[in-house]
Short mmCIF file of C-alpha atoms in Angstrom, two decimals:
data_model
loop_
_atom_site.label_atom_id
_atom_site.label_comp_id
_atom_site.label_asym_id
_atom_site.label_seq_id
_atom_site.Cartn_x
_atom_site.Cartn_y
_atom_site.Cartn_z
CA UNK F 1 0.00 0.00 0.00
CA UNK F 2 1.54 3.16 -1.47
CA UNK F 3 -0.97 5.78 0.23
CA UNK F 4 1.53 7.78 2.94
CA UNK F 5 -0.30 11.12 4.29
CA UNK F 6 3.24 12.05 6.40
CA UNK F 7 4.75 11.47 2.34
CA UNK F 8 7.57 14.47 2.07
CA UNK F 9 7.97 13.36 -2.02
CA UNK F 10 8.59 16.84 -3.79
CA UNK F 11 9.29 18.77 -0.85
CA UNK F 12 12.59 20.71 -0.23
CA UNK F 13 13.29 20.85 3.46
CA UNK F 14 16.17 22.75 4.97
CA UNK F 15 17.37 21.84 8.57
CA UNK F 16 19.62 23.84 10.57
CA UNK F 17 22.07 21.72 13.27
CA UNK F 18 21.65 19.06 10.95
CA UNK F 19 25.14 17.81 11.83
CA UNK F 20 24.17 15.71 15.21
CA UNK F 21 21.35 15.29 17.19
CA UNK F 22 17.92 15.79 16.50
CA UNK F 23 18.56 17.83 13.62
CA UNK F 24 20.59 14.82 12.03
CA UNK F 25 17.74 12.41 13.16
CA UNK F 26 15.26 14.32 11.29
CA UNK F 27 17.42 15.32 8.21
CA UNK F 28 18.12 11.52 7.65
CA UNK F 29 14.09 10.56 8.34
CA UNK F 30 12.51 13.28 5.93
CA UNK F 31 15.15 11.85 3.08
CA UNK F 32 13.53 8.49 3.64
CA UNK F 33 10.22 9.95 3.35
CA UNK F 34 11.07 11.49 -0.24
CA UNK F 35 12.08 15.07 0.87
CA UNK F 36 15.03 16.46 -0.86
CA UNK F 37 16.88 17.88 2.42
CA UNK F 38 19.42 20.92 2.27
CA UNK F 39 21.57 20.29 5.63
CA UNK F 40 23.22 23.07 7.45
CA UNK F 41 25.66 23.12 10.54
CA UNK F 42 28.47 24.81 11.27
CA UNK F 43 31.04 21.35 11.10
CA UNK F 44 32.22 19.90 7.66
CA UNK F 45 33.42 17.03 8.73
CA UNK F 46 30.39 16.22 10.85
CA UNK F 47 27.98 17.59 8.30
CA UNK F 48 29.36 15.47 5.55
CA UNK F 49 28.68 12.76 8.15
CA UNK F 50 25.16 13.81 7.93
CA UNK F 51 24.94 14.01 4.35
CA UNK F 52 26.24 10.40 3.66
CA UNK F 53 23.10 9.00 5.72
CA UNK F 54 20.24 10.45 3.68
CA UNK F 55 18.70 8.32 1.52
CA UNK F 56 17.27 9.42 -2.26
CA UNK F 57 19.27 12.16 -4.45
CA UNK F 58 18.57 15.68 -5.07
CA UNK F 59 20.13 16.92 -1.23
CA UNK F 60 22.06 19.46 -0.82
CA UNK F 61 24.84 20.90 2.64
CA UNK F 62 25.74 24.27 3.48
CA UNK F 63 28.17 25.04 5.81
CA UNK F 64 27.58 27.84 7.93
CA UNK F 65 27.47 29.41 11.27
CA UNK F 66 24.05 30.52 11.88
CA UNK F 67 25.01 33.12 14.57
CA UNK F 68 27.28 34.78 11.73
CA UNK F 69 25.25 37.51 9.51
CA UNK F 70 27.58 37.13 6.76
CA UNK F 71 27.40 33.53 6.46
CA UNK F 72 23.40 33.53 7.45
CA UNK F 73 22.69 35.82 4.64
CA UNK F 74 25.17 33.79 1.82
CA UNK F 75 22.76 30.54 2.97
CA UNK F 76 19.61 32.62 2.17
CA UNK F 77 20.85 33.38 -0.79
CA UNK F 78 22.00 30.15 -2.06
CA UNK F 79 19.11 27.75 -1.42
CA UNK F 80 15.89 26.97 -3.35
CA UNK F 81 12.38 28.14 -2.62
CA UNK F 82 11.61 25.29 0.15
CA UNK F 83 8.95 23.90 1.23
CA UNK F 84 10.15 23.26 4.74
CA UNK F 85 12.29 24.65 7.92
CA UNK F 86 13.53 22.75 10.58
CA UNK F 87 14.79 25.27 13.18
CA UNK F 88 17.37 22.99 15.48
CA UNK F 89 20.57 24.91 16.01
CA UNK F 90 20.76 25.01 19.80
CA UNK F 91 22.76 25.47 22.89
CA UNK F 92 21.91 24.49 26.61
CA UNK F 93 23.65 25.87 30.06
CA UNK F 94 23.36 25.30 33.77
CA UNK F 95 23.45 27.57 35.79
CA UNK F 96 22.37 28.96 39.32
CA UNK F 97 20.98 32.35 38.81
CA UNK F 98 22.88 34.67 40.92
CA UNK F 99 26.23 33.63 37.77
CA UNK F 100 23.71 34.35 35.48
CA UNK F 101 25.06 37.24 33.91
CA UNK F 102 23.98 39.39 31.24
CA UNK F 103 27.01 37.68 29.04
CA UNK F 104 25.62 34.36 29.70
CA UNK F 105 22.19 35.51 28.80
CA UNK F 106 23.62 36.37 25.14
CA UNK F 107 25.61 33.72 24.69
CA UNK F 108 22.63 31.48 24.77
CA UNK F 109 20.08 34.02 23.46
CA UNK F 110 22.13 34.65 20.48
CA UNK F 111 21.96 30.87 19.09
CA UNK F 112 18.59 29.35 20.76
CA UNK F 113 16.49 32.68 19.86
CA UNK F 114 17.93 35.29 17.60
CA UNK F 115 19.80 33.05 15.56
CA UNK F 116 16.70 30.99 13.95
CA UNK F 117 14.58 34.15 14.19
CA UNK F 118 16.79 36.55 11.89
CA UNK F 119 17.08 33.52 9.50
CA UNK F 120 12.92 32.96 9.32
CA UNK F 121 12.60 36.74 8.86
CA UNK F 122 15.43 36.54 6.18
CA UNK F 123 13.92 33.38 4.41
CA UNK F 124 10.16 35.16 4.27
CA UNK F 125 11.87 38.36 3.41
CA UNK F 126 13.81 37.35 0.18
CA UNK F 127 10.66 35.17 -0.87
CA UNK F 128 12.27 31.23 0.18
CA UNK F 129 9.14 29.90 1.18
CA UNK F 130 6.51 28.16 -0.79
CA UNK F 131 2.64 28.75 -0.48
CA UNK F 132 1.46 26.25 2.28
CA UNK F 133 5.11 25.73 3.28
CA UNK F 134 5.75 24.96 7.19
CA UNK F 135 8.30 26.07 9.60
CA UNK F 136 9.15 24.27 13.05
CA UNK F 137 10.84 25.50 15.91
CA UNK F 138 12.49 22.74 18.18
CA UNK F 139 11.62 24.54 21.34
CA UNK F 140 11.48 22.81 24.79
CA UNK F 141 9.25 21.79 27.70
CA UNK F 142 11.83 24.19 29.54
CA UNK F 143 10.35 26.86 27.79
CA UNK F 144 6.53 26.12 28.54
CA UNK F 145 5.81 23.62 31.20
CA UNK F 146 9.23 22.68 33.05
CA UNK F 147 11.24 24.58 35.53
CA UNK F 148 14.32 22.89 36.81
CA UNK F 149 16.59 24.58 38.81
CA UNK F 150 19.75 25.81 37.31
CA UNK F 151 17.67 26.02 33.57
CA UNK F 152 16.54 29.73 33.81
CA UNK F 153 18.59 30.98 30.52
CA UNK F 154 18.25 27.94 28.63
CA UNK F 155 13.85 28.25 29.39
CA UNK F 156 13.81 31.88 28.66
CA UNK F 157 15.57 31.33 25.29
CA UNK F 158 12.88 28.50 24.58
CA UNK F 159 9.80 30.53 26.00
CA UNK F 160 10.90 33.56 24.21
CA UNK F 161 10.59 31.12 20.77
CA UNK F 162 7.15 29.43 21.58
CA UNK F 163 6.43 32.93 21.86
CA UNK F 164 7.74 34.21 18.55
CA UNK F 165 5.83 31.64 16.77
CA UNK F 166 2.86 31.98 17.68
CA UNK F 167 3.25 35.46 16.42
CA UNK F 168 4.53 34.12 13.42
CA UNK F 169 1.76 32.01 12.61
CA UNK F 170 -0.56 34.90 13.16
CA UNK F 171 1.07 36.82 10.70
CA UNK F 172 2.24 34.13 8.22
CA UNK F 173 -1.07 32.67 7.63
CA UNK F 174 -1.73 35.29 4.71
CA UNK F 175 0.64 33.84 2.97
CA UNK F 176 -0.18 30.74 3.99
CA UNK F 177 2.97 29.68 5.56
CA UNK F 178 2.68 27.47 8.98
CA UNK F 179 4.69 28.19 11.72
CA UNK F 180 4.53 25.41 15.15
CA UNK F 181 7.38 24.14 17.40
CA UNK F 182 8.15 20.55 18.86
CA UNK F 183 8.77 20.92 22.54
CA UNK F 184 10.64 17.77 23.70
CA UNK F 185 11.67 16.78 27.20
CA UNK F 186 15.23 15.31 28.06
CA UNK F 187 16.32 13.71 24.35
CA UNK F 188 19.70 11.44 24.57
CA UNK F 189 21.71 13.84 22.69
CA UNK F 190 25.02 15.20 23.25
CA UNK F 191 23.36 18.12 24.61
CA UNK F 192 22.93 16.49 28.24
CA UNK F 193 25.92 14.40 27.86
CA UNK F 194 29.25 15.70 29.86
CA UNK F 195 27.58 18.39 31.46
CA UNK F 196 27.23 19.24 35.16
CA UNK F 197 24.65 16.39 35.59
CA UNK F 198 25.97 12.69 36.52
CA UNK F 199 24.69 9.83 34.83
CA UNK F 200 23.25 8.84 38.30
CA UNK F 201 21.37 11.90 38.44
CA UNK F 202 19.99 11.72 35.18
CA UNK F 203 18.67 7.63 36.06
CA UNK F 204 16.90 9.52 39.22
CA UNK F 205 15.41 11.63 36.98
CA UNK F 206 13.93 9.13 34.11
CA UNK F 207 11.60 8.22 37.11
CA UNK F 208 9.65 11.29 37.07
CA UNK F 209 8.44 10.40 33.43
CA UNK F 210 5.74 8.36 33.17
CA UNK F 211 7.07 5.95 30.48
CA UNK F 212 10.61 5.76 32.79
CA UNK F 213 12.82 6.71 30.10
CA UNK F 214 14.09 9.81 27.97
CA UNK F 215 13.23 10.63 24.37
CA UNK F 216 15.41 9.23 21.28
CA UNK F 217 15.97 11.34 18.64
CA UNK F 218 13.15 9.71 16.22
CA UNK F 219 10.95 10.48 18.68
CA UNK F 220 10.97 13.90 17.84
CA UNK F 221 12.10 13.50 14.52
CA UNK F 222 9.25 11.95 13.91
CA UNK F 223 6.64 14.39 15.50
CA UNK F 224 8.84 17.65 12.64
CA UNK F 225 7.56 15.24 10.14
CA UNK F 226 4.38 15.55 11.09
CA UNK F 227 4.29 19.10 11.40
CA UNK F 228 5.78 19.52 8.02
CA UNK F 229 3.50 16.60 6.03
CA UNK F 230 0.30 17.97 4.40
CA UNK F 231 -1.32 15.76 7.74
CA UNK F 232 -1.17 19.03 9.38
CA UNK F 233 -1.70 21.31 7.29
CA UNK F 234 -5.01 22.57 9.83
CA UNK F 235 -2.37 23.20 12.47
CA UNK F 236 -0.36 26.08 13.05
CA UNK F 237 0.71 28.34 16.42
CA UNK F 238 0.74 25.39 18.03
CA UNK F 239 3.95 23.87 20.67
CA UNK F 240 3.69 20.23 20.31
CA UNK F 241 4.97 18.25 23.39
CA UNK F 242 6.70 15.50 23.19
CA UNK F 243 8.35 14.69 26.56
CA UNK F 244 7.04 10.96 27.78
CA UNK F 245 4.23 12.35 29.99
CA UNK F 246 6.91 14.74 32.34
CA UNK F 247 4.87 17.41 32.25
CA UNK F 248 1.35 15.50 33.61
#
């Protein structure tokens, strides 16, 4: 049986942070679902990594730094009208809040928030998105329904994004561009990896989820698909959670 409603077959679908992670994850699913991908991260070697998973032909890799306006604007200006954003590139931090200084504010700010912002405004400005194209934000639960201690920056940064698209998808609709996020609870990336918190404290923590265990990457691969599959295509402003029940 051929019939596929989550089908990405003629699509072009860039992905930003496409070079580990959940951007990677999803890059390599929407090739197998027909989408011609255009990759972007800011590491060849890991990039190319990227690139050699995807399945089909027609993909494409940009290297660039998304928090560099020179760089940002050369990408804009080099892809094809798509049909699809993923918004990935991120950064976390820990931190108590009396060392969280304006600096460390930016540091995050400038890559979680501004970064993918300027380059939506850029891509609707020069015209690089179809009629009935969609955009996703990978937001967080710690930026809508999960306060940890020590995650104050890295929450703002997501909040200040679930915010900015639902603004978006007010305004977009005209053109009829969707705009939604994925908000995912802890995802085994490198993100959480080597940080401040022990493996021991992360296995205390998997028992506050309902279904005992982080997410995977396909797990929230899988729920960008969706979002940017004509299944959707009644749905935009909207933060989809995906976080094993955490937040119940």
């Amino acid at each position: 049986m051929s019939y596929n409603p989550f089908s990405l077959e003629s699509k072009t679908i860039l992905v930003t942070g496409a070079s580990s992670g959940i951007g990677q994850k999803t890059a390599v699913e929407c090739s197998k679902l027909g989408a011609s991908v255009i990759l972007t991260a800011r590491n060849q070697e890991r990039l190319n990594e990227t690139f050699c998973q995807l399945e089909g032909t027609g993909h494409g890799q940009i290297l660039a730094e998304q928090t560099n306006e020179e760089q940002v604007m050369e990408l804009v200006n080099s892809i094809p009208v798509l049909d699809g954003v993923v918004l990935c590139a991120g950064k976390g931090m820990t931190l108590p809040f009396p060392f969280c200084t304006r600096e460390k504010y930016d540091e995050v700010f400038n890559v979680n928030y501004f970064a993918p912002v300027e380059l939506l405004r850029l891509l609707v400005k020069k015209k690089k998105l179809n009629k009935n194209s969609s955009v996703v934000f990978v937001s967080s639960i710690g930026g809508n329904g999960s306060y940890s201690l020590g995650n104050q920056i890295y929450g703002a940064s997501k909040a200040a994004i679930n915010s900015t698209m639902k603004f978006c998808a007010r305004e977009l609709a005209g053109k009829k561009i969707r705009v939604n996020s994925v908000n995912p609870g802890m995802v085994n990336t490198k993100l959480i990896q080597g940080g401040a918190i022990s493996e021991e404290q992360h296995k205390l923590d998997m028992e506050k989820y309902p279904l005992k265990r982080y997410g995977e990457t396909e797990d929230i691969a899988y729920g960008i698909i969706y979002l940017l599959s004509n299944a959707s295509s009644w749905i935009t402003g909207h933060a989809l959670v995906i976080d094993g029940g955490v937040t119940i």
